[in-house]
DNA sequence: CGTGGCCTTGAATAACCTCAATTAAGGTGG
DNA sequence: CCACCTTAATTGAGGTTATTCAAGGCCACG
């Protein structure tokens, strides 16, 4: 269950990156694939708890996560934090910075992480050259918009049990795509961060986990979760099926 | 307060569109500006209550709103609707469709509307040719991501009075950008749609409006709103100032 | 072995929702 | 033009959900 399987020794090159199919387009011609390596300037390590970027930082680059786990969040003037997402290997952060040429959210590593730094100027110039890359960039941004639409549904329409169920299913599904278990996961974030993301207080998060545990739907011990009855979780998300 | 001032007789051409500075990049060279007109294939009228596109429709185009007012929404399997945004002249809808080549939300006209149909293939090919247009497309998508981050803050962290206050300020600010009043507006959406967007029930929306009215912050008669004390609304959004 | 951070649990409270009744507005047909 | 009908919005009373406040437990770490 560690990410050690993903973290391997690789030079800074997309062409032989094991995450390429997650963060870059498929169908690149063999002749052009070397050009793709220009997109990444360098790698950057971020220690657990450190920021990749902060609200207000000038925007220069997008970041592709190689290893580790991030949260992004926005903050109000009066200090309230809203976690806007959790990102794992193969996902892209930093898109918020494009519009005003400065970031409007924070990105913090929830475990030691490594990212590929992609200067946005490189992304744009290569995109003009390679339509398949251009399309990929557009898809990544569109995917983020669609994801946020789903979160709005979660926050606006669902009750706390539905939110937690949807959250767990989403996490485990994404981990499964990356070769991890379909039924077991380790939460990289605190209850507080889960609550912030899902619009609930830490106590409500805890109570909901306990309830699912009592019902035999999950086993939970600290940050380790075993999903014993995924169908039950799905039913909680889609109550009309009952 | 009608949109008649905005709706004028114009041929299908961005180069002389009075909304150009809202939806297209500035700084286009005079030589190239005619090429820009290629981006719009045609115009399309959408009657009040009709869909511009539906969840599941194949994605072909982005739409720039010329006149009228739209809502976008997503729906769960069990029929719950979450309004994800309200869009007015100069704003772009359809970005959700890029990632899966089909739309994942509905766009419905809340009043008779006209949109410029921009086939996405045109957008992409012209973007490769004109970096300033490419940058503009990226900014539009990034802006939408940032906007949704703000909505997540609204839904996840704010109480109902704050949501309504933020909603009114946001609407009137956008209308003001378009030459309308800073203090008066007509709500194009029902209480139900406001509630769906803000994650509250219709009764709570209504009560909150009534409360603001009783406090002398706004005057409200059906869908007409007069903001009498914008500072009070701002204070409600940012309680730390008190 | 003690300390601090994170998590859990309980009881009381507040916010919002549900249900129900009433009022207001807009549209239709006589 | 008015009466009627339908839909939208408001208001009240009571219930539910989630929050707040408070106490205690569990680990990890020095």
Coordinates of C-alpha atoms (C1' of nucleotides) in Angstrom, one line a residue:
Chain A
X1 CA 0.0 0.0 0.0
X2 CA 2.9 2.4 -0.1
X3 CA 3.7 4.5 -3.2
X4 CA 7.2 3.0 -3.3
X5 CA 6.1 0.8 -6.2
X6 CA 5.5 4.0 -8.2
X7 CA 8.6 5.9 -7.2
X8 CA 11.4 4.7 -9.4
X9 CA 14.6 6.0 -10.6
X10 CA 14.0 7.7 -13.9
X11 CA 15.6 10.5 -15.8
X12 CA 13.7 13.6 -16.4
X13 CA 12.0 12.5 -19.6
X14 CA 8.4 11.9 -20.4
X15 CA 9.3 9.5 -23.2
X16 CA 10.1 6.8 -20.7
X17 CA 8.0 7.8 -17.8
X18 CA 5.8 5.1 -16.4
X19 CA 3.1 7.7 -15.8
X20 CA 3.0 9.0 -19.3
X21 CA -0.3 7.4 -20.2
X22 CA -1.9 9.2 -17.2
X23 CA -0.7 12.7 -17.9
X24 CA 0.3 12.8 -21.5
X25 CA -1.5 12.0 -24.7
X26 CA -1.3 8.6 -26.4
X27 CA -0.7 8.4 -30.0
X28 CA 2.4 10.5 -30.2
X29 CA 4.4 9.5 -33.2
X30 CA 7.8 7.9 -32.5
X31 CA 9.6 10.7 -34.3
X32 CA 8.0 13.3 -32.2
X33 CA 8.2 11.7 -28.8
X34 CA 11.6 13.1 -28.0
X35 CA 10.3 16.6 -28.5
X36 CA 7.8 15.9 -25.8
X37 CA 10.6 15.8 -23.3
X38 CA 11.0 19.5 -23.7
X39 CA 7.8 20.1 -21.9
X40 CA 9.3 19.2 -18.5
X41 CA 12.1 21.6 -17.3
X42 CA 13.0 19.7 -14.2
X43 CA 11.7 17.8 -11.3
X44 CA 11.0 19.2 -7.9
X45 CA 10.7 17.4 -4.5
X46 CA 8.2 18.7 -2.0
X47 CA 8.4 17.4 1.5
X48 CA 5.3 16.5 3.4
X49 CA 3.6 19.6 4.7
X50 CA 5.4 21.9 2.3
X51 CA 3.7 24.0 -0.3
X52 CA 4.2 23.5 -4.0
X53 CA 2.7 26.9 -4.5
X54 CA 0.7 29.4 -2.5
X55 CA -2.2 31.7 -3.2
X56 CA -0.8 34.8 -4.8
X57 CA 2.4 33.2 -6.1
X58 CA 3.2 34.2 -9.7
X59 CA 2.1 31.5 -12.2
X60 CA 4.9 30.0 -14.3
X61 CA 4.3 26.3 -14.6
X62 CA 1.9 23.4 -14.4
X63 CA 3.0 20.5 -12.2
X64 CA 2.5 16.8 -13.0
X65 CA 2.6 14.7 -9.9
X66 CA 5.1 11.9 -10.1
X67 CA 4.9 10.6 -6.6
X68 CA 3.1 11.6 -3.5
X69 CA -0.2 13.2 -2.7
X70 CA -1.4 16.8 -2.6
X71 CA -4.3 18.8 -1.4
X72 CA -5.4 22.1 -3.0
X73 CA -7.3 24.7 -1.1
X74 CA -8.6 28.2 -1.2
X75 CA -8.8 30.6 1.8
X76 CA -11.2 33.4 2.6
X77 CA -10.1 36.7 4.0
X78 CA -11.3 35.6 7.4
X79 CA -9.1 32.5 7.4
X80 CA -11.6 29.8 6.5
X81 CA -10.1 27.0 4.3
X82 CA -11.9 25.1 1.7
X83 CA -10.1 22.1 0.3
X84 CA -10.9 22.0 -3.4
X85 CA -9.2 18.7 -4.3
X86 CA -6.9 15.9 -3.5
X87 CA -4.4 15.0 -6.3
X88 CA -2.3 11.9 -6.8
X89 CA 0.3 10.6 -9.2
X90 CA -0.4 11.4 -12.9
X91 CA -2.6 14.4 -12.1
X92 CA -1.9 18.0 -12.9
X93 CA -2.0 20.9 -10.5
X94 CA -1.6 24.6 -11.1
X95 CA -4.4 25.3 -13.7
X96 CA -5.9 27.9 -11.4
X97 CA -3.0 30.2 -12.1
X98 CA -3.4 30.7 -15.8
X99 CA -6.2 33.2 -15.8
X100 CA -4.6 35.9 -13.7
X101 CA -1.0 34.8 -14.1
X102 CA -0.9 34.1 -10.4
X103 CA -2.2 31.3 -8.3
X104 CA -5.5 31.5 -6.5
X105 CA -5.1 28.5 -4.3
X106 CA -2.5 26.6 -2.3
X107 CA -1.1 23.2 -3.1
X108 CA 0.4 21.3 -0.2
X109 CA 2.0 17.9 -0.1
X110 CA 0.3 15.5 2.2
X111 CA 3.2 13.1 1.9
X112 CA 6.7 13.5 0.4
X113 CA 6.2 14.1 -3.2
X114 CA 8.0 14.7 -6.5
X115 CA 6.5 16.7 -9.4
X116 CA 7.5 17.4 -13.0
X117 CA 7.7 21.2 -13.5
X118 CA 6.2 22.1 -16.9
X119 CA 6.7 25.8 -17.7
X120 CA 3.5 26.9 -19.1
X121 CA 5.3 28.7 -22.0
X122 CA 6.6 25.3 -23.0
X123 CA 3.2 23.7 -22.7
X124 CA 1.7 26.4 -25.0
X125 CA 4.5 26.4 -27.6
X126 CA 4.5 22.6 -27.9
X127 CA 0.7 22.6 -28.0
X128 CA 0.8 24.8 -31.0
X129 CA 3.1 22.4 -32.7
X130 CA 1.4 19.1 -31.7
X131 CA -2.4 19.0 -32.0
X132 CA -2.5 15.8 -30.0
X133 CA -0.8 17.5 -27.1
X134 CA -3.0 20.6 -27.5
X135 CA -6.1 18.3 -27.2
X136 CA -4.6 16.7 -24.2
X137 CA -4.2 20.0 -22.4
X138 CA -7.7 21.0 -23.2
X139 CA -9.0 17.7 -21.9
X140 CA -7.1 18.0 -18.7
X141 CA -8.7 21.4 -18.1
X142 CA -12.1 20.2 -19.1
X143 CA -11.8 17.2 -16.8
X144 CA -11.1 19.5 -13.9
X145 CA -14.2 21.5 -14.7
X146 CA -16.3 18.4 -14.8
X147 CA -14.8 17.1 -11.6
X148 CA -15.6 20.4 -9.9
X149 CA -19.2 20.1 -11.2
X150 CA -19.4 16.8 -9.4
X151 CA -18.1 18.3 -6.2
X152 CA -20.7 21.0 -6.5
X153 CA -23.4 18.3 -6.7
X154 CA -21.8 16.7 -3.6
X155 CA -21.8 19.8 -1.6
X156 CA -25.0 21.2 -2.8
X157 CA -27.3 18.2 -2.8
X158 CA -26.0 15.3 -0.8
X159 CA -26.2 14.5 2.8
X160 CA -23.1 13.7 4.9
X161 CA -23.4 9.9 4.4
X162 CA -23.6 10.3 0.7
X163 CA -20.7 12.6 0.6
X164 CA -18.4 10.2 2.5
X165 CA -19.5 7.2 0.5
X166 CA -18.9 9.1 -2.8
X167 CA -15.6 10.3 -1.5
X168 CA -14.3 6.8 -0.6
X169 CA -15.5 5.3 -3.9
X170 CA -13.8 8.1 -5.8
X171 CA -10.5 7.7 -4.0
X172 CA -10.4 4.0 -4.2
X173 CA -11.3 4.1 -7.9
X174 CA -8.5 6.5 -8.7
X175 CA -6.0 4.4 -6.7
X176 CA -7.2 1.3 -8.5
X177 CA -6.4 2.9 -11.8
X178 CA -2.9 3.3 -10.5
X179 CA -2.5 -0.3 -9.7
X180 CA -3.5 -0.2 -6.0
X181 CA -6.2 -2.3 -4.3
X182 CA -9.8 -1.9 -5.1
X183 CA -10.8 -2.4 -1.5
X184 CA -8.1 -1.1 0.7
X185 CA -6.6 2.4 1.0
X186 CA -4.7 4.6 3.2
X187 CA -6.1 8.1 3.7
X188 CA -3.3 10.6 3.2
X189 CA -5.4 13.4 4.6
X190 CA -6.7 14.2 8.1
X191 CA -10.3 14.0 9.1
X192 CA -10.3 17.8 9.1
X193 CA -9.1 17.9 5.5
X194 CA -11.8 15.4 4.5
X195 CA -14.3 17.5 6.3
X196 CA -13.2 20.7 4.6
X197 CA -13.4 19.1 1.2
X198 CA -16.8 17.7 1.8
X199 CA -18.3 20.6 3.6
X200 CA -18.7 18.9 7.0
X201 CA -17.1 19.2 10.4
X202 CA -14.5 16.9 11.6
X203 CA -16.9 15.3 14.2
X204 CA -19.4 14.6 11.5
X205 CA -16.7 12.9 9.3
X206 CA -15.7 10.8 12.3
X207 CA -19.2 9.8 13.2
X208 CA -20.0 8.9 9.6
X209 CA -17.0 6.6 9.4
X210 CA -18.0 5.0 12.7
X211 CA -21.5 4.5 11.4
X212 CA -20.3 2.8 8.2
X213 CA -18.0 0.7 10.4
X214 CA -20.8 -0.3 12.7
X215 CA -22.9 -1.2 9.6
X216 CA -20.1 -3.5 8.4
X217 CA -19.6 -1.5 5.2
X218 CA -16.1 -0.5 6.0
X219 CA -13.3 -1.3 8.4
X220 CA -11.4 1.7 9.5
X221 CA -8.4 2.0 11.8
X222 CA -7.0 5.5 11.9
X223 CA -6.1 6.2 8.3
X224 CA -6.4 2.7 7.0
X225 CA -9.7 1.9 5.3
X226 CA -10.9 -1.5 4.1
X227 CA -14.0 -1.3 2.0
X228 CA -16.0 -4.5 2.8
X229 CA -19.2 -3.7 0.9
X230 CA -18.6 -1.4 -2.1
X231 CA -22.2 -2.0 -3.3
X232 CA -23.5 -0.6 -0.1
X233 CA -21.5 2.5 -0.6
X234 CA -22.8 2.8 -4.1
X235 CA -26.4 2.5 -2.9
X236 CA -25.8 5.2 -0.4
X237 CA -24.7 7.5 -3.2
X238 CA -27.7 6.5 -5.4
X239 CA -30.6 6.2 -3.0
X240 CA -33.1 5.8 -5.8
X241 CA -31.9 2.2 -6.4
X242 CA -33.3 1.1 -3.1
Chain B
X1 CA -32.7 46.9 -17.4
X2 CA -33.6 44.9 -20.5
X3 CA -30.9 43.3 -22.6
X4 CA -32.2 45.2 -25.6
X5 CA -29.3 47.6 -25.4
X6 CA -27.0 44.6 -26.0
X7 CA -29.0 42.9 -28.7
X8 CA -28.2 44.7 -31.9
X9 CA -28.2 43.9 -35.6
X10 CA -24.7 42.5 -36.4
X11 CA -23.4 40.2 -39.0
X12 CA -21.8 37.0 -37.8
X13 CA -18.3 38.4 -37.3
X14 CA -16.2 38.7 -34.2
X15 CA -14.3 41.6 -35.7
X16 CA -17.1 44.0 -35.2
X17 CA -18.9 42.4 -32.3
X18 CA -19.5 44.7 -29.4
X19 CA -18.8 41.8 -27.0
X20 CA -15.4 41.0 -28.4
X21 CA -13.5 42.4 -25.5
X22 CA -15.5 40.1 -23.2
X23 CA -15.0 36.9 -25.0
X24 CA -12.0 37.3 -27.3
X25 CA -8.5 38.4 -26.8
X26 CA -7.4 42.0 -27.1
X27 CA -4.2 42.8 -29.0
X28 CA -5.1 41.0 -32.2
X29 CA -3.2 42.6 -35.0
X30 CA -5.4 44.4 -37.6
X31 CA -4.1 42.1 -40.3
X32 CA -5.2 39.0 -38.5
X33 CA -8.5 40.2 -37.1
X34 CA -10.4 38.9 -40.1
X35 CA -9.1 35.4 -39.6
X36 CA -10.7 35.5 -36.2
X37 CA -14.1 35.6 -37.8
X38 CA -13.5 32.0 -38.9
X39 CA -13.9 30.9 -35.4
X40 CA -17.7 31.4 -35.4
X41 CA -19.6 29.1 -37.8
X42 CA -23.0 30.6 -37.2
X43 CA -25.4 32.0 -34.7
X44 CA -28.1 30.1 -33.0
X45 CA -31.2 31.4 -31.2
X46 CA -32.4 29.6 -28.1
X47 CA -35.9 30.3 -26.8
X48 CA -36.5 30.7 -23.1
X49 CA -36.7 27.3 -21.5
X50 CA -35.0 25.5 -24.4
X51 CA -31.7 23.6 -24.1
X52 CA -28.6 24.7 -25.8
X53 CA -27.2 21.2 -25.2
X54 CA -28.1 18.3 -22.9
X55 CA -26.1 15.9 -20.7
X56 CA -25.0 13.2 -23.1
X57 CA -25.1 15.2 -26.3
X58 CA -22.0 14.8 -28.5
X59 CA -19.6 17.7 -28.1
X60 CA -18.9 19.7 -31.2
X61 CA -18.7 23.4 -30.2
X62 CA -18.2 26.0 -27.6
X63 CA -20.9 28.7 -27.4
X64 CA -20.3 32.3 -26.8
X65 CA -23.4 34.0 -25.4
X66 CA -24.4 37.1 -27.3
X67 CA -27.7 37.9 -25.7
X68 CA -29.8 36.2 -23.0
X69 CA -29.1 34.3 -19.9
X70 CA -28.3 30.6 -19.3
X71 CA -28.1 28.2 -16.4
X72 CA -26.0 25.0 -16.5
X73 CA -26.8 22.1 -14.3
X74 CA -25.8 18.5 -13.6
X75 CA -28.2 15.7 -12.7
X76 CA -27.9 12.6 -10.6
X77 CA -29.2 9.2 -11.5
X78 CA -32.0 9.7 -9.0
X79 CA -33.1 13.0 -10.6
X80 CA -31.6 15.6 -8.3
X81 CA -30.4 18.7 -10.1
X82 CA -27.5 20.9 -9.2
X83 CA -27.2 24.2 -10.9
X84 CA -23.5 24.7 -11.6
X85 CA -23.6 28.2 -12.9
X86 CA -25.5 31.1 -14.5
X87 CA -24.0 32.6 -17.6
X88 CA -24.6 35.9 -19.4
X89 CA -23.5 37.8 -22.5
X90 CA -19.8 37.4 -23.3
X91 CA -19.4 34.2 -21.3
X92 CA -18.6 30.8 -22.8
X93 CA -20.5 27.6 -22.2
X94 CA -19.7 24.0 -23.3
X95 CA -16.2 23.5 -21.8
X96 CA -17.5 20.5 -19.9
X97 CA -17.8 18.5 -23.2
X98 CA -14.2 18.5 -24.2
X99 CA -12.9 15.8 -22.0
X100 CA -15.2 13.0 -23.1
X101 CA -16.3 14.4 -26.4
X102 CA -19.8 14.6 -25.0
X103 CA -21.5 17.1 -22.7
X104 CA -21.9 16.2 -19.0
X105 CA -24.3 19.0 -18.1
X106 CA -27.3 20.8 -19.4
X107 CA -27.4 24.4 -20.6
X108 CA -30.9 26.0 -20.6
X109 CA -31.8 29.5 -21.6
X110 CA -33.5 31.4 -18.8
X111 CA -34.6 34.0 -21.4
X112 CA -34.6 34.2 -25.1
X113 CA -31.0 34.0 -26.2
X114 CA -28.6 34.1 -29.0
X115 CA -25.2 32.3 -29.1
X116 CA -22.2 32.2 -31.4
X117 CA -21.5 28.6 -32.3
X118 CA -17.7 28.0 -32.3
X119 CA -16.9 24.5 -33.6
X120 CA -14.1 23.3 -31.3
X121 CA -12.1 22.2 -34.3
X122 CA -12.0 25.8 -35.4
X123 CA -11.0 26.9 -31.9
X124 CA -8.2 24.5 -31.8
X125 CA -6.8 25.1 -35.3
X126 CA -6.9 28.9 -34.9
X127 CA -5.4 28.6 -31.4
X128 CA -2.4 26.8 -32.9
X129 CA -2.0 29.7 -35.4
X130 CA -2.5 32.6 -33.0
X131 CA -0.8 32.4 -29.6
X132 CA -2.9 35.3 -28.3
X133 CA -6.1 33.3 -29.0
X134 CA -4.5 30.2 -27.5
X135 CA -3.8 32.0 -24.4
X136 CA -7.3 33.4 -24.3
X137 CA -8.8 29.9 -24.5
X138 CA -6.6 28.7 -21.7
X139 CA -7.6 31.7 -19.6
X140 CA -11.3 31.1 -20.2
X141 CA -10.9 27.5 -19.0
X142 CA -8.8 28.5 -16.0
X143 CA -11.3 31.2 -15.1
X144 CA -14.0 28.6 -15.0
X145 CA -11.9 26.4 -12.7
X146 CA -11.2 29.4 -10.4
X147 CA -14.9 30.3 -10.4
X148 CA -15.8 26.7 -9.4
X149 CA -13.3 26.9 -6.6
X150 CA -15.1 29.9 -5.3
X151 CA -18.4 28.1 -5.5
X152 CA -17.0 25.2 -3.6
X153 CA -16.0 27.7 -0.8
X154 CA -19.5 29.0 -0.9
X155 CA -21.1 25.6 -0.6
X156 CA -18.7 24.1 1.8
X157 CA -18.0 26.9 4.2
X158 CA -20.6 29.5 4.2
X159 CA -23.9 29.9 5.8
X160 CA -27.1 30.7 3.9
X161 CA -26.9 34.4 4.5
X162 CA -23.4 34.6 3.3
X163 CA -24.2 32.6 0.2
X164 CA -27.1 34.8 -0.8
X165 CA -25.0 38.0 -0.2
X166 CA -22.1 36.6 -2.2
X167 CA -24.5 35.5 -5.0
X168 CA -26.1 39.0 -5.3
X169 CA -22.8 40.8 -5.2
X170 CA -21.4 38.5 -7.9
X171 CA -24.4 38.9 -10.2
X172 CA -24.5 42.7 -9.9
X173 CA -20.8 43.0 -10.4
X174 CA -21.0 41.0 -13.6
X175 CA -23.9 43.0 -14.8
X176 CA -22.2 46.2 -14.0
X177 CA -19.2 45.1 -16.2
X178 CA -21.7 44.8 -19.0
X179 CA -23.0 48.3 -18.5
X180 CA -26.0 47.7 -16.2
X181 CA -26.7 49.2 -12.9
X182 CA -24.5 48.7 -9.9
X183 CA -27.4 48.5 -7.6
X184 CA -30.4 47.2 -9.4
X185 CA -30.9 43.9 -11.2
X186 CA -33.5 41.5 -12.4
X187 CA -33.1 37.9 -11.4
X188 CA -33.5 35.8 -14.5
X189 CA -33.7 32.6 -12.4
X190 CA -36.3 31.2 -10.1
X191 CA -35.9 30.9 -6.3
X192 CA -35.6 27.2 -6.9
X193 CA -32.7 27.7 -9.3
X194 CA -31.0 30.0 -6.9
X195 CA -31.4 27.5 -4.2
X196 CA -30.1 24.7 -6.3
X197 CA -27.0 26.7 -7.2
X198 CA -26.4 27.7 -3.6
X199 CA -27.2 24.4 -1.9
X200 CA -30.3 25.6 -0.1
X201 CA -34.0 25.0 -0.3
X202 CA -36.4 27.4 -1.9
X203 CA -37.9 28.4 1.4
X204 CA -34.5 29.3 2.9
X205 CA -33.7 31.4 -0.2
X206 CA -37.0 33.2 0.2
X207 CA -36.6 33.7 4.0
X208 CA -33.1 35.1 3.5
X209 CA -34.3 37.6 0.9
X210 CA -37.0 38.6 3.3
X211 CA -34.6 39.0 6.1
X212 CA -32.3 41.2 4.0
X213 CA -35.3 43.2 3.0
X214 CA -36.4 43.7 6.6
X215 CA -32.9 44.8 7.5
X216 CA -33.1 47.5 4.8
X217 CA -30.1 45.9 2.9
X218 CA -32.1 45.2 -0.2
X219 CA -35.5 45.9 -1.7
X220 CA -37.0 42.9 -3.5
X221 CA -40.2 42.6 -5.4
X222 CA -40.5 39.3 -7.2
X223 CA -37.4 39.1 -9.4
X224 CA -36.5 42.7 -9.2
X225 CA -33.7 43.5 -6.7
X226 CA -32.5 46.9 -5.5
X227 CA -29.3 46.7 -3.5
X228 CA -29.6 49.5 -1.0
X229 CA -26.5 48.7 1.1
X230 CA -23.8 46.9 -0.8
X231 CA -21.4 47.3 2.1
X232 CA -23.7 45.4 4.4
X233 CA -23.7 42.6 1.9
X234 CA -19.9 42.6 1.7
X235 CA -19.7 42.5 5.5
X236 CA -22.0 39.5 5.6
X237 CA -19.6 37.7 3.2
X238 CA -16.5 38.7 5.2
X239 CA -17.6 38.5 8.8
X240 CA -14.1 39.1 10.1
X241 CA -14.4 42.8 9.2
X242 CA -17.0 43.3 11.9
Chain C
dC1 C1' 6.6 7.2 30.2
dG2 C1' 4.8 11.4 29.5
dT3 C1' 3.3 14.8 26.0
dG4 C1' 0.8 16.6 22.0
dG5 C1' -1.7 15.9 17.9
dC6 C1' -5.4 13.5 16.0
dC7 C1' -9.5 11.2 16.4
dT8 C1' -13.8 9.6 18.6
dT9 C1' -17.9 10.0 21.3
dG10 C1' -21.7 12.3 23.9
dA11 C1' -25.1 15.9 24.9
dA12 C1' -27.0 20.3 23.8
dT13 C1' -27.9 23.7 20.4
dA14 C1' -28.5 26.0 16.0
dA15 C1' -29.3 25.9 11.2
dC16 C1' -31.7 24.4 7.8
dC17 C1' -35.3 21.4 5.9
dT18 C1' -40.0 19.6 5.5
dC19 C1' -44.7 20.0 5.4
dA20 C1' -48.5 22.9 5.0
dA21 C1' -51.2 26.9 4.3
dT22 C1' -51.4 31.5 2.2
dT23 C1' -50.5 35.1 -1.0
dA24 C1' -49.0 37.2 -5.2
dA25 C1' -48.3 37.2 -10.1
dG26 C1' -48.9 35.8 -14.8
dG27 C1' -51.4 33.7 -18.5
dT28 C1' -55.8 32.3 -20.8
dG29 C1' -60.3 32.4 -22.4
dG30 C1' -64.7 34.3 -22.1
Chain D
dC1 C1' -61.1 43.8 -19.4
dC2 C1' -62.0 40.8 -16.0
dA3 C1' -62.5 36.2 -13.8
dC4 C1' -60.3 32.1 -13.4
dC5 C1' -56.5 29.1 -13.2
dT6 C1' -51.8 27.8 -12.6
dT7 C1' -47.4 28.6 -11.1
dA8 C1' -44.1 30.9 -8.1
dA9 C1' -43.0 32.9 -3.9
dT10 C1' -43.8 33.8 1.0
dT11 C1' -44.6 32.6 5.7
dG12 C1' -45.3 29.6 9.8
dA13 C1' -44.7 25.5 12.8
dG14 C1' -42.3 21.6 13.8
dG15 C1' -38.7 18.1 12.8
dT16 C1' -34.0 16.5 11.2
dT17 C1' -29.4 17.0 10.4
dA18 C1' -25.3 18.6 11.3
dT19 C1' -22.7 21.7 14.4
dT20 C1' -20.9 23.2 18.7
dC21 C1' -18.9 22.4 23.0
dA22 C1' -16.8 19.3 25.9
dA23 C1' -14.5 15.2 27.5
dG24 C1' -11.8 11.3 26.8
dG25 C1' -9.0 7.8 24.1
dC26 C1' -5.4 6.4 21.0
dC27 C1' -1.0 6.7 18.8
dA28 C1' 3.5 8.4 17.6
dC29 C1' 7.4 10.4 19.2
dG30 C1' 10.8 12.3 22.1

